[in-house]
Each structure stands twice: as C-alpha cells, then as structure tokens.
XYZ file of C-alpha atoms in Angstrom:
364
model
C -68.186 112.868 257.069
C -67.233 111.388 253.515
C -64.195 109.330 252.709
C -60.809 110.331 254.279
C -58.421 112.048 252.313
C -54.840 111.998 253.061
C -54.521 115.723 251.959
C -57.408 116.880 253.803
C -56.937 119.720 256.149
C -58.586 119.822 259.815
C -61.582 121.725 260.077
C -60.749 125.227 261.676
C -62.974 126.125 264.684
C -60.816 128.879 266.150
C -62.321 132.251 267.286
C -61.156 135.421 265.941
C -61.623 138.151 268.864
C -61.231 141.966 268.801
C -58.086 143.301 270.303
C -57.777 143.159 274.179
C -59.483 146.123 275.892
C -61.742 146.911 272.689
C -65.193 148.283 273.549
C -67.801 145.775 273.787
C -69.805 145.350 270.342
C -66.743 146.214 268.344
C -66.780 144.781 264.856
C -63.479 143.976 263.082
C -63.518 142.103 259.926
C -61.577 138.944 259.295
C -58.563 139.809 256.742
C -59.752 136.765 254.937
C -63.425 137.451 255.039
C -65.375 137.252 251.763
C -67.239 140.138 250.278
C -70.663 140.797 251.490
C -73.449 140.286 249.182
C -77.128 140.450 250.170
C -80.202 138.212 249.148
C -83.634 139.595 249.966
C -86.579 137.358 250.182
C -90.059 138.889 250.486
C -92.642 136.694 251.674
C -96.556 136.827 252.298
C -99.087 134.181 252.223
C -100.278 134.881 248.717
C -96.812 135.629 246.714
C -93.032 135.965 247.333
C -90.239 137.800 245.898
C -86.591 137.326 245.689
C -83.975 140.043 245.191
C -80.524 139.004 244.524
C -77.542 141.340 245.048
C -79.984 143.448 247.285
C -79.091 146.626 248.815
C -79.790 148.861 251.817
C -82.163 150.790 249.638
C -84.059 147.699 248.795
C -84.451 147.001 252.346
C -85.755 150.318 253.136
C -87.959 150.310 250.363
C -89.549 146.866 250.863
C -89.406 145.675 254.578
C -92.302 147.921 255.719
C -94.583 146.330 253.007
C -94.216 142.645 253.297
C -95.375 140.277 256.265
C -92.232 138.268 256.401
C -88.727 139.519 255.202
C -85.570 137.160 254.908
C -82.372 138.810 254.247
C -79.409 136.424 253.833
C -76.016 138.101 253.950
C -73.063 136.114 252.352
C -69.710 137.300 253.351
C -68.586 139.192 256.399
C -65.895 141.730 254.934
C -68.386 144.741 254.830
C -68.565 146.081 258.463
C -70.299 149.301 257.551
C -73.063 147.039 255.934
C -73.606 144.689 258.832
C -73.818 147.705 260.976
C -76.321 149.216 258.869
C -78.282 145.816 258.667
C -78.217 145.943 262.671
C -79.482 149.318 262.850
C -82.333 148.584 260.456
C -83.323 145.509 262.347
C -82.632 146.815 265.847
C -80.081 143.950 266.277
C -78.031 143.903 269.667
C -74.371 145.022 268.883
C -72.840 142.085 271.074
C -74.802 139.594 268.737
C -73.287 141.364 265.730
C -69.818 141.138 267.289
C -70.420 137.301 267.578
C -71.604 137.279 263.922
C -68.177 138.903 262.529
C -66.060 136.877 265.114
C -66.503 133.389 263.738
C -65.721 130.355 265.383
C -68.419 130.839 268.204
C -69.792 127.894 270.116
C -73.289 127.250 269.004
C -75.729 128.971 271.233
C -78.812 131.020 271.546
C -79.505 134.389 273.167
C -82.783 136.188 273.699
C -83.277 139.955 273.419
C -86.425 142.179 273.654
C -87.783 141.728 270.364
C -85.601 138.958 268.472
C -83.599 135.848 269.124
C -80.075 135.220 268.025
C -78.913 131.663 267.075
C -75.394 130.821 266.309
C -74.760 127.279 264.540
C -72.155 125.456 262.497
C -73.315 124.141 259.328
C -71.622 122.048 256.740
C -71.255 123.912 253.426
C -69.122 121.441 251.558
C -69.544 117.886 252.325
C -66.753 116.507 250.080
C -63.969 118.516 251.909
C -65.574 118.692 255.326
C -65.869 122.532 255.318
C -67.667 123.958 258.140
C -68.713 127.469 258.616
C -70.462 129.559 261.242
C -74.178 130.501 260.581
C -75.710 133.454 262.525
C -79.219 133.764 262.414
C -81.569 136.551 263.735
C -85.480 136.120 263.988
C -88.264 138.146 265.274
C -91.615 139.292 264.770
C -91.515 139.787 261.155
C -87.971 139.093 260.084
C -85.183 136.591 259.622
C -81.649 137.726 259.165
C -78.793 135.131 258.114
C -75.170 135.673 258.135
C -72.957 133.277 256.468
C -69.073 133.257 256.006
C -69.144 132.105 252.354
C -71.389 130.936 249.852
C -72.842 127.345 250.111
C -75.650 126.257 252.392
C -78.208 123.500 252.749
C -81.331 126.331 252.462
C -82.093 125.284 248.880
C -84.946 122.969 249.913
C -86.270 125.893 252.144
C -86.120 128.122 249.102
C -87.984 125.711 246.837
C -90.642 125.276 249.394
C -91.025 129.097 249.636
C -91.432 129.166 245.815
C -93.912 126.228 245.885
C -97.499 126.406 245.309
C -100.184 127.315 247.726
C -101.148 126.463 250.476
C -97.546 126.962 251.957
C -96.738 126.898 255.669
C -93.443 128.731 254.985
C -95.266 131.694 253.594
C -98.365 131.714 256.028
C -96.534 130.734 259.757
C -94.574 133.918 260.299
C -90.735 134.632 260.878
C -90.374 132.142 263.737
C -91.439 129.269 261.566
C -89.064 130.414 258.901
C -86.491 130.491 261.453
C -87.250 126.911 262.466
C -87.212 125.765 258.902
C -83.683 127.204 258.321
C -82.330 125.669 261.768
C -83.904 122.315 260.806
C -82.348 122.341 257.397
C -78.863 122.762 259.098
C -79.452 120.009 261.399
C -80.791 117.709 258.705
C -77.774 118.518 256.536
C -75.554 116.518 258.984
C -77.287 113.191 258.073
C -75.787 112.380 254.903
C -72.100 112.931 255.582
C -72.403 111.004 258.882
C -74.258 107.913 257.007
C -71.733 108.160 254.219
C -68.939 107.848 257.186
C -70.836 104.879 258.401
C -70.775 103.105 255.045
C -67.206 103.827 254.921
C -66.479 102.554 258.205
C -68.381 99.135 257.409
C -66.309 98.882 254.385
C -63.159 99.212 256.074
C -64.284 96.782 258.843
C -64.620 94.227 256.076
C -61.397 95.051 254.283
C -59.465 94.792 257.630
C -60.999 91.199 258.160
C -59.876 90.195 255.034
C -56.292 91.678 255.076
C -55.282 94.632 257.447
C -53.193 97.463 255.575
C -51.332 100.579 256.995
C -53.559 103.009 255.210
C -56.594 101.656 256.896
C -55.192 102.895 260.183
C -54.725 106.248 258.700
C -58.343 106.453 257.404
C -59.721 105.259 260.802
C -57.826 107.902 262.518
C -59.034 110.813 260.291
C -62.568 109.328 260.596
C -62.273 109.435 264.468
C -60.796 112.856 264.204
C -64.035 113.985 262.132
C -66.246 112.236 264.553
C -64.758 114.208 267.456
C -65.251 117.607 265.427
C -69.008 116.643 265.123
C -69.440 115.602 268.619
C -68.247 119.153 269.442
C -70.728 120.758 267.086
C -73.598 118.641 267.721
C -73.671 118.555 271.642
C -73.977 122.258 272.066
C -76.403 122.511 269.084
C -78.568 120.118 271.193
C -78.378 122.677 274.157
C -79.201 125.386 271.707
C -82.463 123.676 270.393
C -83.520 122.809 273.924
C -83.204 126.523 275.068
C -85.316 127.374 272.074
C -87.964 125.304 273.466
C -88.023 126.113 277.071
C -87.803 129.836 276.717
C -91.128 131.638 276.703
C -90.882 134.637 274.402
C -93.787 136.344 272.471
C -92.079 135.984 269.002
C -91.877 132.307 269.018
C -95.328 130.709 268.883
C -96.239 127.514 270.925
C -96.975 125.796 267.672
C -93.515 126.232 266.323
C -91.971 124.955 269.604
C -93.548 121.792 268.538
C -91.661 121.948 265.470
C -88.241 122.848 267.147
C -88.893 119.639 269.529
C -88.823 117.693 266.333
C -85.510 119.307 265.292
C -84.277 118.547 268.805
C -85.141 114.817 268.250
C -83.173 114.965 265.102
C -79.961 116.379 266.876
C -80.203 113.587 269.396
C -80.310 111.020 266.797
C -77.159 112.726 265.375
C -75.307 112.537 268.438
C -76.258 108.981 268.971
C -74.879 108.043 265.480
C -71.824 109.997 266.128
C -71.133 108.466 269.618
C -71.619 104.915 268.026
C -69.498 105.830 265.135
C -66.611 106.956 267.524
C -66.980 103.745 269.723
C -66.976 101.646 266.426
C -63.911 103.669 265.192
C -61.990 102.926 268.502
C -62.861 99.249 268.335
C -61.665 99.180 264.798
C -58.295 100.746 265.772
C -57.742 98.605 268.545
C -58.633 95.415 266.302
C -56.182 96.829 263.485
C -53.353 96.858 266.105
C -54.533 93.416 267.067
C -54.459 91.948 263.714
C -51.242 93.573 262.765
C -49.611 92.114 265.910
C -50.971 88.809 265.253
C -49.716 89.012 261.639
C -46.322 89.945 262.901
C -46.391 87.100 265.314
C -47.168 84.690 262.829
C -44.404 85.746 260.654
C -41.984 85.655 263.469
C -43.198 82.019 264.406
C -42.585 81.028 260.883
C -39.239 82.426 260.651
C -38.228 80.753 264.073
C -39.630 77.282 262.887
C -37.393 77.832 259.603
C -34.626 79.016 261.769
C -34.731 75.847 264.195
C -35.065 73.451 261.169
C -31.960 74.785 259.581
C -29.906 75.012 262.722
C -29.001 71.053 263.071
C -28.403 71.033 259.304
C -26.090 74.169 259.567
C -24.407 72.251 262.388
C -23.875 69.185 260.450
C -22.543 71.154 257.392
C -19.931 72.818 259.653
C -18.663 69.845 261.208
C -18.286 68.092 257.789
C -16.725 71.255 256.353
C -14.114 71.315 258.755
C -10.380 70.599 257.452
C -9.773 67.068 258.651
C -7.246 64.780 257.107
C -8.008 61.234 257.196
C -4.748 60.093 256.075
C -3.102 61.275 259.270
C -5.320 59.723 261.654
C -8.281 57.085 261.600
C -10.003 59.692 264.066
C -9.916 62.475 261.654
C -13.359 61.835 260.185
C -13.065 58.785 257.840
C -16.315 59.381 256.395
C -14.590 62.251 254.224
C -13.446 59.127 252.129
C -16.734 57.302 251.856
C -17.679 56.513 248.345
C -21.497 57.611 249.032
C -20.607 60.194 251.612
C -22.202 63.133 249.788
C -25.559 61.513 248.952
C -25.797 59.908 252.604
C -25.153 63.283 254.271
C -27.777 65.014 252.003
C -30.162 62.102 252.849
C -29.518 62.341 256.582
C -30.109 66.147 256.699
C -33.334 65.815 254.917
C -34.457 63.031 257.439
C -33.463 65.566 260.058
C -35.597 68.349 258.634
C -38.424 65.949 257.870
C -38.361 64.767 261.560
C -38.309 68.260 262.790
C -41.249 69.306 260.667
C -43.184 66.248 261.684
C -42.411 67.011 265.528
C -43.840 70.636 264.844
C -46.807 69.485 263.140
C -47.578 67.106 265.871
C -47.300 69.887 268.423
C -49.523 71.910 266.104
C -46.873 74.746 265.848
C -47.429 74.586 261.993
C-alpha cells in the first residue's frame, strides 16, 4: 500500500459470471479483457529457451522435447486460444471457467494430474492495481494466466536464466510453481512496509498538528488494509491446502518450500492486522485531538466573552441618554471633568481582575 491518493479508485474485486443457466465450463470473455499474448519458457537442467509472442505451433513443436515448460498467457480475450491451451495440457474445463471469470477468491483445486491455484497479485504498487493470477502445474508443465501485463515474476525469470547450478532448472515443475507463488506472496511486503512508514509519518504529523487531510488519508489506508486482509486470509488457506494434500506431482521436498511461503503469508497477515489496529487508533486519536482543539477554541472564546460582558454592560449604561441638568439622579458622572479616562481605567481594572481570576483557577 503506497501513499494514499485523493483520486485513487477502489480496487475492483467483483466476479464476472456466465449467464444464468449456462453449461458448466462455459468460457465467456470479459469485453474489457486484454488481447492474449503467449510467452513460452522451455527449461532443462543444462539450458533454457524463451519464446516471446509464442503460438500454438510453438507449443506443439517444443513441449514434448523439454523437461519443464512454462507457458505464460497475458490477456484473457482470446477464448479459442485459452480452450486450445486447456486441450494441450488437459486442463479441467471448470478451472478454465474460473480463469476467465476474474475476481475469484484465492483457492487451490487438485485434479488427477495437475493443480489449479487462483491468487491475487499486485501488478502496479503505485496505483494499488490488483489482478487475478491463475496458475496450473503438473508433472512437467506450469501454465499461468494473467489479466494484463505486469507481474512480480522477473526475479524468477532471472533465476531461470542464471548460471548453473540452478534449482529452478533442475527441480521440476512443482518447484517452479512454488517459485511463482512465492514471488506473488513476497510482492506484498514492499507496499505493506511502505504503508507502515506512511502511517508512522501521519502519526508524527498528527501529534504536532492535526489536519483534515490526515483523516482522509487514514480512511483510505484502512480501506486498503481491509482489501489486503480479504486477499491474504484465503491466500493463507490456499498455501496450507497445498502443503496438506498428498498428490504425486507435488514432491515432499517442495512442500517444505511451500511451508516457508505459508510463514511469509502469516507474517503479512500480522503486519496488516497490526496496521489496521494502528489506523483505527489513529482515526480515534484524530477525532479526539480535533475535539480537544475545538474545545480549546470554545474555551478561549468563552473567556473573552465573559471578560467583555461587564465592559459591555458598563458602556451600555453610560451610553444611555441621561440628562444631568434635569435631575441630580440622572447620572451626574456624565459632567465629570475626568469621566472618560476614569471610565476607561475602571473597565481596564475590571478586565484585569477577571483575567487574574481565570488564571488563579487555571482556566487560562
């Protein structure tokens, strides 16, 4: 979570569904879906090869010749292409339906020869843009489906291209699937840590002088934390399910690495929960500080009003239209030679006496 922006839109987590009554496994593209592009990475212990803008022909020509194949599909507009990918890798139709119906809850499903994992990833930290990532992995393949360009997989790609010995090129498809899932989970740390620093800065500003814009920032940050909570909790359950299930295409040694990723997800949840609690406390503190400041202003205005009340009374009495010539009871002080300075001095003494009284009571 980066710095709150006044014009920032809320992350959309709504789910698009096929029409009511449609056959299970029906694939319907979102009208706003991006054009589908394929990136094929062929991996062996000794070498690797990457084919950008790959085609189905490239899949048919190379998949059987390499120990591990990673196909990354960016954009979900081309339904026939997605269906053909499903046919080549024998992906379950219901899983493919969840691929194109974005906004799914993070989960994992196990089929006869492959696993299907749905997660949400941050593909743009500055704009808080989330997207669904669907990942299939089986005995010798990994297939990922992204809504649009942008992902946290560059470190994985660099490790694949790195010098030998290289675990990503020698441990099989399940380890590659783990590496991609681990990259998604770890990508949440920088924005959450950045949000924590922002919250600390807002707290320091509030202690010096509270402002209205701080309340807006705090509410936006808490909203982001709620979105993260809704993503991270099911992600934790997904990782726990990957560890518990005993399937042939997930090796026991890979489960140890999945357990480490589960620990990372638990740490993220703790950070977000602590952040939400701190934000709630800061919102309450902001309200208290604002009310205290308002009360101070009202107190000062009240004291000023009390000081001027007797002065206003005296000025009002002396300003009445008395005629001292008609009667000695009609305020003879109006004819006094030093009446004006004496009146001003008397009012000043009244004001000073009230101020001294307020200070003795520690009201000032």
